[in-house]
Amino acid sequence: MNTMTRQLRVLIADDHAPTRDDVRRALEHDGRFRVCALTADAAGAIQAAVRERPDVCLLDVRMPGGGVAAAWEIAARLPRTKIVMLTVSDDDADLLAALRSGADGYLLKTMNLQRLPDVLDRVQYGEAAMPRVLVARLVEHFRGREPRWRQLVTDHSFGPRLTSREWEILELLSQGLPTKDIACRLVLSPSAVRVHVAAIVRKLGVPDRAAAIDLFRQRAET
C-alpha cells in the first residue's frame, strides 16, 4: 500500500459477531481500509455513522432494526457516505428496498471476502456493487416497467391504451388481490396503486374498479 494514500474508513453493522470479525479482518488485511466502528443493530449503525462519518457503511439487511431502515437514515444524514448491503438474503423485495433506500451496492455473504476490498474500492469511484446474478434479476424485474402501451381489445376494435404497470395492476385486481397486497407484490405504496386504479377506470370509461375487472375478465374469456 502507498503510505501516502488515506485509508478508507468503514463501518460494519451485523448482528452476527463472527461475520463482523471476518469482514473486519478481510478489509484491514488489505491495507486500504480501516474499520472505524462495529455494531450489531440499526440504531447502533446510525449512531456510529453520524459520530464517525465513515467512507463506507456495510449493513446487514436483516439485523435488528433493519438494515434498510438504517440505510435510509444514513443516506439522508450523510449523503457522501457509500452504503453497501452485505446479507444472506437474495430476495428481490430486500434488493429493491435496499436500492430505493440509497444503497450503492448489494452483496451476498456467500462471496469470497478476499474480493471485498476491491469491490468497495470500486464503489468509491461510482460503480455499483452487485453480483451478476442479481443484476440479471434486477433487469428482468424492471423490464417492461417503462410506460410501454398495451391495448384492451374489444371485439375487432382497440380500446383504451393502458401502460404496462396499469395492465399488471388490472391483472392482479382480476385475481382478487386487495390494494395492500398489490402494493406489496409490486413494491409500491397503497396510494400509488390507488392512483393507477383511478387511471385505469378513467381510461376504460367505467364507473369503478369492479366494472374495470368485469371488462377485463370478459375480454380474457373471448
PDB file of C-alpha atoms in Angstrom:
ATOM      1  CA  MET A   1       0.000   0.000   0.000  1.00  0.00           C
ATOM      2  CA  ASN A   2       1.140   3.529  -0.725  1.00  0.00           C
ATOM      3  CA  THR A   3       1.646   5.057   2.732  1.00  0.00           C
ATOM      4  CA  MET A   4       0.601   8.453   1.359  1.00  0.00           C
ATOM      5  CA  THR A   5      -2.864   7.146   0.447  1.00  0.00           C
ATOM      6  CA  ARG A   6      -5.550   7.766   3.037  1.00  0.00           C
ATOM      7  CA  GLN A   7      -7.196   4.624   4.340  1.00  0.00           C
ATOM      8  CA  LEU A   8     -10.918   4.438   3.725  1.00  0.00           C
ATOM      9  CA  ARG A   9     -12.907   4.230   6.939  1.00  0.00           C
ATOM     10  CA  VAL A  10     -15.565   1.519   7.124  1.00  0.00           C
ATOM     11  CA  LEU A  11     -18.454   0.904   9.499  1.00  0.00           C
ATOM     12  CA  ILE A  12     -19.625  -2.707   9.784  1.00  0.00           C
ATOM     13  CA  ALA A  13     -23.114  -3.397  11.132  1.00  0.00           C
ATOM     14  CA  ASP A  14     -24.132  -7.039  11.577  1.00  0.00           C
ATOM     15  CA  ASP A  15     -25.721  -8.889  14.492  1.00  0.00           C
ATOM     16  CA  HIS A  16     -23.538 -11.957  13.836  1.00  0.00           C
ATOM     17  CA  ALA A  17     -20.243 -11.360  15.617  1.00  0.00           C
ATOM     18  CA  PRO A  18     -18.181 -13.927  13.647  1.00  0.00           C
ATOM     19  CA  THR A  19     -19.293 -12.268  10.398  1.00  0.00           C
ATOM     20  CA  ARG A  20     -18.271  -8.838  11.694  1.00  0.00           C
ATOM     21  CA  ASP A  21     -14.855 -10.209  12.614  1.00  0.00           C
ATOM     22  CA  ASP A  22     -14.347 -11.976   9.277  1.00  0.00           C
ATOM     23  CA  VAL A  23     -15.255  -8.832   7.320  1.00  0.00           C
ATOM     24  CA  ARG A  24     -13.058  -6.639   9.502  1.00  0.00           C
ATOM     25  CA  ARG A  25     -10.061  -8.941   9.033  1.00  0.00           C
ATOM     26  CA  ALA A  26     -10.574  -9.101   5.266  1.00  0.00           C
ATOM     27  CA  LEU A  27     -10.643  -5.314   4.977  1.00  0.00           C
ATOM     28  CA  GLU A  28      -7.838  -4.473   7.380  1.00  0.00           C
ATOM     29  CA  HIS A  29      -5.559  -7.171   5.968  1.00  0.00           C
ATOM     30  CA  ASP A  30      -5.846  -5.452   2.584  1.00  0.00           C
ATOM     31  CA  GLY A  31      -4.421  -2.219   3.980  1.00  0.00           C
ATOM     32  CA  ARG A  32      -6.597   0.225   2.060  1.00  0.00           C
ATOM     33  CA  PHE A  33      -9.279   0.196   4.729  1.00  0.00           C
ATOM     34  CA  ARG A  34      -9.632   0.846   8.432  1.00  0.00           C
ATOM     35  CA  VAL A  35     -12.696  -0.304  10.332  1.00  0.00           C
ATOM     36  CA  CYS A  36     -13.833   2.648  12.434  1.00  0.00           C
ATOM     37  CA  ALA A  37     -16.930   1.092  14.030  1.00  0.00           C
ATOM     38  CA  LEU A  38     -18.535  -2.281  14.670  1.00  0.00           C
ATOM     39  CA  THR A  39     -22.183  -2.510  15.666  1.00  0.00           C
ATOM     40  CA  ALA A  40     -24.923  -5.108  15.883  1.00  0.00           C
ATOM     41  CA  ASP A  41     -28.165  -3.286  15.049  1.00  0.00           C
ATOM     42  CA  ALA A  42     -29.696  -0.455  13.037  1.00  0.00           C
ATOM     43  CA  ALA A  43     -29.812   2.056  15.874  1.00  0.00           C
ATOM     44  CA  GLY A  44     -26.148   1.479  16.661  1.00  0.00           C
ATOM     45  CA  ALA A  45     -25.242   1.756  12.975  1.00  0.00           C
ATOM     46  CA  ILE A  46     -26.960   5.139  12.644  1.00  0.00           C
ATOM     47  CA  GLN A  47     -25.366   6.494  15.820  1.00  0.00           C
ATOM     48  CA  ALA A  48     -21.910   5.266  14.860  1.00  0.00           C
ATOM     49  CA  ALA A  49     -22.232   6.587  11.313  1.00  0.00           C
ATOM     50  CA  VAL A  50     -23.194  10.066  12.489  1.00  0.00           C
ATOM     51  CA  ARG A  51     -20.356  10.023  15.007  1.00  0.00           C
ATOM     52  CA  GLU A  52     -17.608   8.548  12.809  1.00  0.00           C
ATOM     53  CA  ARG A  53     -18.698   9.761   9.330  1.00  0.00           C
ATOM     54  CA  PRO A  54     -17.215   6.710   7.575  1.00  0.00           C
ATOM     55  CA  ASP A  55     -16.449   6.483   3.880  1.00  0.00           C
ATOM     56  CA  VAL A  56     -18.419   3.233   3.609  1.00  0.00           C
ATOM     57  CA  CYS A  57     -21.146   1.589   5.684  1.00  0.00           C
ATOM     58  CA  LEU A  58     -21.524  -2.178   5.327  1.00  0.00           C
ATOM     59  CA  LEU A  59     -25.000  -3.059   6.602  1.00  0.00           C
ATOM     60  CA  ASP A  60     -26.698  -6.392   7.149  1.00  0.00           C
ATOM     61  CA  VAL A  61     -30.235  -6.259   5.724  1.00  0.00           C
ATOM     62  CA  ARG A  62     -31.853  -8.343   8.456  1.00  0.00           C
ATOM     63  CA  MET A  63     -30.077  -7.166  11.578  1.00  0.00           C
ATOM     64  CA  PRO A  64     -32.275  -5.936  14.479  1.00  0.00           C
ATOM     65  CA  GLY A  65     -33.960  -2.680  13.499  1.00  0.00           C
ATOM     66  CA  GLY A  66     -33.478  -3.431   9.801  1.00  0.00           C
ATOM     67  CA  GLY A  67     -30.542  -2.624   7.571  1.00  0.00           C
ATOM     68  CA  VAL A  68     -32.761  -0.873   5.033  1.00  0.00           C
ATOM     69  CA  ALA A  69     -34.134   1.451   7.717  1.00  0.00           C
ATOM     70  CA  ALA A  70     -30.569   2.260   8.749  1.00  0.00           C
ATOM     71  CA  ALA A  71     -29.619   2.874   5.118  1.00  0.00           C
ATOM     72  CA  TRP A  72     -32.453   5.388   4.676  1.00  0.00           C
ATOM     73  CA  GLU A  73     -31.355   7.342   7.756  1.00  0.00           C
ATOM     74  CA  ILE A  74     -27.632   7.245   6.990  1.00  0.00           C
ATOM     75  CA  ALA A  75     -28.154   8.240   3.357  1.00  0.00           C
ATOM     76  CA  ALA A  76     -30.253  11.212   4.464  1.00  0.00           C
ATOM     77  CA  ARG A  77     -27.747  12.387   7.071  1.00  0.00           C
ATOM     78  CA  LEU A  78     -24.515  11.514   5.295  1.00  0.00           C
ATOM     79  CA  PRO A  79     -25.060  11.794   1.531  1.00  0.00           C
ATOM     80  CA  ARG A  80     -21.344  11.383   0.772  1.00  0.00           C
ATOM     81  CA  THR A  81     -21.066   8.076   2.627  1.00  0.00           C
ATOM     82  CA  LYS A  82     -21.315   4.996   0.437  1.00  0.00           C
ATOM     83  CA  ILE A  83     -23.733   2.324   1.658  1.00  0.00           C
ATOM     84  CA  VAL A  84     -23.386  -1.325   0.733  1.00  0.00           C
ATOM     85  CA  MET A  85     -25.626  -4.090   1.998  1.00  0.00           C
ATOM     86  CA  LEU A  86     -23.928  -7.373   2.952  1.00  0.00           C
ATOM     87  CA  THR A  87     -26.524 -10.070   3.531  1.00  0.00           C
ATOM     88  CA  VAL A  88     -27.609 -13.678   3.187  1.00  0.00           C
ATOM     89  CA  SER A  89     -30.868 -12.555   1.570  1.00  0.00           C
ATOM     90  CA  ASP A  90     -31.142 -12.764  -2.212  1.00  0.00           C
ATOM     91  CA  ASP A  91     -34.849 -11.890  -2.008  1.00  0.00           C
ATOM     92  CA  ASP A  92     -35.977  -9.461  -4.713  1.00  0.00           C
ATOM     93  CA  ALA A  93     -38.003  -7.402  -2.235  1.00  0.00           C
ATOM     94  CA  ASP A  94     -34.943  -6.892   0.000  1.00  0.00           C
ATOM     95  CA  LEU A  95     -32.792  -5.974  -3.002  1.00  0.00           C
ATOM     96  CA  LEU A  96     -35.262  -3.402  -4.319  1.00  0.00           C
ATOM     97  CA  ALA A  97     -35.907  -1.922  -0.891  1.00  0.00           C
ATOM     98  CA  ALA A  98     -32.169  -1.520  -0.321  1.00  0.00           C
ATOM     99  CA  LEU A  99     -31.607   0.229  -3.646  1.00  0.00           C
ATOM    100  CA  ARG A 100     -34.550   2.552  -3.024  1.00  0.00           C
ATOM    101  CA  SER A 101     -33.061   3.462   0.351  1.00  0.00           C
ATOM    102  CA  GLY A 102     -29.970   4.846  -1.364  1.00  0.00           C
ATOM    103  CA  ALA A 103     -27.651   1.852  -1.115  1.00  0.00           C
ATOM    104  CA  ASP A 104     -24.740   1.787  -3.581  1.00  0.00           C
ATOM    105  CA  GLY A 105     -24.481  -1.969  -3.603  1.00  0.00           C
ATOM    106  CA  TYR A 106     -25.953  -5.263  -2.501  1.00  0.00           C
ATOM    107  CA  LEU A 107     -23.551  -8.115  -1.779  1.00  0.00           C
ATOM    108  CA  LEU A 108     -24.203 -11.663  -0.624  1.00  0.00           C
ATOM    109  CA  LYS A 109     -22.323 -13.169   2.307  1.00  0.00           C
ATOM    110  CA  THR A 110     -21.541 -16.191   0.169  1.00  0.00           C
ATOM    111  CA  MET A 111     -18.995 -14.091  -1.735  1.00  0.00           C
ATOM    112  CA  ASN A 112     -15.281 -14.605  -1.314  1.00  0.00           C
ATOM    113  CA  LEU A 113     -14.392 -11.968   1.277  1.00  0.00           C
ATOM    114  CA  GLN A 114     -10.938 -11.597  -0.254  1.00  0.00           C
ATOM    115  CA  ARG A 115     -12.697  -9.798  -3.121  1.00  0.00           C
ATOM    116  CA  LEU A 116     -14.461  -7.357  -0.806  1.00  0.00           C
ATOM    117  CA  PRO A 117     -11.683  -4.720  -0.669  1.00  0.00           C
ATOM    118  CA  ASP A 118     -11.548  -4.397  -4.464  1.00  0.00           C
ATOM    119  CA  VAL A 119     -15.354  -4.223  -4.689  1.00  0.00           C
ATOM    120  CA  LEU A 120     -15.575  -1.465  -2.074  1.00  0.00           C
ATOM    121  CA  ASP A 121     -12.702   0.400  -3.683  1.00  0.00           C
ATOM    122  CA  ARG A 122     -14.639   0.497  -6.971  1.00  0.00           C
ATOM    123  CA  VAL A 123     -17.721   1.723  -5.138  1.00  0.00           C
ATOM    124  CA  GLN A 124     -15.742   4.833  -4.208  1.00  0.00           C
ATOM    125  CA  TYR A 125     -15.392   5.574  -7.918  1.00  0.00           C
ATOM    126  CA  GLY A 126     -19.091   5.311  -8.602  1.00  0.00           C
ATOM    127  CA  GLU A 127     -19.503   1.648  -9.511  1.00  0.00           C
ATOM    128  CA  ALA A 128     -22.427  -0.304  -8.127  1.00  0.00           C
ATOM    129  CA  ALA A 129     -21.520  -3.387  -6.104  1.00  0.00           C
ATOM    130  CA  MET A 130     -23.754  -6.308  -7.031  1.00  0.00           C
ATOM    131  CA  PRO A 131     -23.325  -9.944  -8.112  1.00  0.00           C
ATOM    132  CA  ARG A 132     -24.060 -10.584 -11.785  1.00  0.00           C
ATOM    133  CA  VAL A 133     -26.936 -12.923 -10.932  1.00  0.00           C
ATOM    134  CA  LEU A 134     -28.705 -10.141  -9.030  1.00  0.00           C
ATOM    135  CA  VAL A 135     -28.040  -7.646 -11.825  1.00  0.00           C
ATOM    136  CA  ALA A 136     -29.748 -10.021 -14.255  1.00  0.00           C
ATOM    137  CA  ARG A 137     -32.740 -10.395 -11.939  1.00  0.00           C
ATOM    138  CA  LEU A 138     -32.936  -6.644 -11.466  1.00  0.00           C
ATOM    139  CA  VAL A 139     -33.020  -6.101 -15.228  1.00  0.00           C
ATOM    140  CA  GLU A 140     -35.725  -8.733 -15.538  1.00  0.00           C
ATOM    141  CA  HIS A 141     -37.763  -7.086 -12.789  1.00  0.00           C
ATOM    142  CA  PHE A 142     -37.750  -3.698 -14.452  1.00  0.00           C
ATOM    143  CA  ARG A 143     -38.197  -4.982 -17.990  1.00  0.00           C
ATOM    144  CA  GLY A 144     -41.491  -3.642 -19.210  1.00  0.00           C
ATOM    145  CA  ARG A 145     -41.793  -1.134 -16.345  1.00  0.00           C
ATOM    146  CA  GLU A 146     -41.378   1.838 -18.643  1.00  0.00           C
ATOM    147  CA  PRO A 147     -44.687   3.192 -19.955  1.00  0.00           C
ATOM    148  CA  ARG A 148     -44.954   0.927 -22.974  1.00  0.00           C
ATOM    149  CA  TRP A 149     -48.551   0.695 -24.035  1.00  0.00           C
ATOM    150  CA  ARG A 150     -50.915  -2.266 -24.239  1.00  0.00           C
ATOM    151  CA  GLN A 151     -54.402  -2.127 -25.644  1.00  0.00           C
ATOM    152  CA  LEU A 152     -57.503  -3.778 -24.274  1.00  0.00           C
ATOM    153  CA  VAL A 153     -59.163  -5.465 -27.237  1.00  0.00           C
ATOM    154  CA  THR A 154     -62.931  -5.125 -27.582  1.00  0.00           C
ATOM    155  CA  ASP A 155     -64.253  -7.323 -30.411  1.00  0.00           C
ATOM    156  CA  HIS A 156     -62.458  -6.128 -33.600  1.00  0.00           C
ATOM    157  CA  SER A 157     -61.624  -2.644 -32.379  1.00  0.00           C
ATOM    158  CA  PHE A 158     -58.965  -1.400 -29.995  1.00  0.00           C
ATOM    159  CA  GLY A 159     -59.946   0.064 -26.690  1.00  0.00           C
ATOM    160  CA  PRO A 160     -58.137   2.485 -24.363  1.00  0.00           C
ATOM    161  CA  ARG A 161     -54.377   2.209 -24.102  1.00  0.00           C
ATOM    162  CA  LEU A 162     -53.058   1.072 -20.713  1.00  0.00           C
ATOM    163  CA  THR A 163     -49.445   1.243 -19.580  1.00  0.00           C
ATOM    164  CA  SER A 164     -47.651  -1.985 -18.687  1.00  0.00           C
ATOM    165  CA  ARG A 165     -47.948  -1.112 -14.993  1.00  0.00           C
ATOM    166  CA  GLU A 166     -51.700  -0.395 -15.309  1.00  0.00           C
ATOM    167  CA  TRP A 167     -52.178  -3.675 -17.164  1.00  0.00           C
ATOM    168  CA  GLU A 168     -50.252  -5.504 -14.449  1.00  0.00           C
ATOM    169  CA  ILE A 169     -52.395  -3.954 -11.707  1.00  0.00           C
ATOM    170  CA  LEU A 170     -55.594  -4.782 -13.592  1.00  0.00           C
ATOM    171  CA  GLU A 171     -54.496  -8.409 -13.870  1.00  0.00           C
ATOM    172  CA  LEU A 172     -53.843  -8.563 -10.115  1.00  0.00           C
ATOM    173  CA  LEU A 173     -57.192  -6.914  -9.387  1.00  0.00           C
ATOM    174  CA  SER A 174     -58.882  -9.572 -11.505  1.00  0.00           C
ATOM    175  CA  GLN A 175     -57.232 -12.210  -9.303  1.00  0.00           C
ATOM    176  CA  GLY A 176     -58.972 -10.719  -6.275  1.00  0.00           C
ATOM    177  CA  LEU A 177     -55.945  -9.124  -4.637  1.00  0.00           C
ATOM    178  CA  PRO A 178     -56.689  -6.107  -2.402  1.00  0.00           C
ATOM    179  CA  THR A 179     -54.795  -2.834  -2.738  1.00  0.00           C
ATOM    180  CA  LYS A 180     -52.319  -3.537   0.078  1.00  0.00           C
ATOM    181  CA  ASP A 181     -51.368  -6.927  -1.386  1.00  0.00           C
ATOM    182  CA  ILE A 182     -50.882  -5.444  -4.853  1.00  0.00           C
ATOM    183  CA  ALA A 183     -48.695  -2.729  -3.336  1.00  0.00           C
ATOM    184  CA  CYS A 184     -46.575  -5.349  -1.578  1.00  0.00           C
ATOM    185  CA  ARG A 185     -46.305  -7.510  -4.716  1.00  0.00           C
ATOM    186  CA  LEU A 186     -45.197  -4.595  -6.919  1.00  0.00           C
ATOM    187  CA  VAL A 187     -43.153  -2.776  -4.248  1.00  0.00           C
ATOM    188  CA  LEU A 188     -45.404   0.287  -4.421  1.00  0.00           C
ATOM    189  CA  SER A 189     -47.245   2.333  -1.829  1.00  0.00           C
ATOM    190  CA  PRO A 190     -51.000   1.684  -1.487  1.00  0.00           C
ATOM    191  CA  SER A 191     -51.652   5.276  -2.539  1.00  0.00           C
ATOM    192  CA  ALA A 192     -49.677   4.722  -5.762  1.00  0.00           C
ATOM    193  CA  VAL A 193     -51.780   1.640  -6.529  1.00  0.00           C
ATOM    194  CA  ARG A 194     -54.961   3.661  -5.994  1.00  0.00           C
ATOM    195  CA  VAL A 195     -53.706   6.330  -8.407  1.00  0.00           C
ATOM    196  CA  HIS A 196     -53.107   3.659 -11.060  1.00  0.00           C
ATOM    197  CA  VAL A 197     -56.545   2.154 -10.450  1.00  0.00           C
ATOM    198  CA  ALA A 198     -58.165   5.563 -10.893  1.00  0.00           C
ATOM    199  CA  ALA A 199     -56.322   5.954 -14.215  1.00  0.00           C
ATOM    200  CA  ILE A 200     -57.489   2.511 -15.349  1.00  0.00           C
ATOM    201  CA  VAL A 201     -61.118   3.320 -14.518  1.00  0.00           C
ATOM    202  CA  ARG A 202     -60.879   6.651 -16.337  1.00  0.00           C
ATOM    203  CA  LYS A 203     -59.266   5.186 -19.448  1.00  0.00           C
ATOM    204  CA  LEU A 204     -61.755   2.330 -19.676  1.00  0.00           C
ATOM    205  CA  GLY A 205     -64.677   4.685 -19.191  1.00  0.00           C
ATOM    206  CA  VAL A 206     -66.225   2.559 -16.450  1.00  0.00           C
ATOM    207  CA  PRO A 207     -67.738   3.724 -13.142  1.00  0.00           C
ATOM    208  CA  ASP A 208     -65.452   1.863 -10.731  1.00  0.00           C
ATOM    209  CA  ARG A 209     -62.779  -0.795 -10.301  1.00  0.00           C
ATOM    210  CA  ALA A 210     -65.352  -3.589 -10.159  1.00  0.00           C
ATOM    211  CA  ALA A 211     -66.569  -2.653 -13.630  1.00  0.00           C
ATOM    212  CA  ALA A 212     -62.968  -2.500 -14.864  1.00  0.00           C
ATOM    213  CA  ILE A 213     -62.361  -6.008 -13.526  1.00  0.00           C
ATOM    214  CA  ASP A 214     -65.541  -7.301 -15.185  1.00  0.00           C
ATOM    215  CA  LEU A 215     -64.466  -5.810 -18.510  1.00  0.00           C
ATOM    216  CA  PHE A 216     -61.015  -7.351 -18.199  1.00  0.00           C
ATOM    217  CA  ARG A 217     -62.451 -10.784 -17.388  1.00  0.00           C
ATOM    218  CA  GLN A 218     -64.933 -10.597 -20.259  1.00  0.00           C
ATOM    219  CA  ARG A 219     -62.202  -9.845 -22.762  1.00  0.00           C
ATOM    220  CA  ALA A 220     -59.967 -12.561 -21.280  1.00  0.00           C
ATOM    221  CA  GLU A 221     -62.691 -15.132 -21.919  1.00  0.00           C
ATOM    222  CA  THR A 222     -63.214 -14.157 -25.566  1.00  0.00           C
TER     223      THR A 222
END
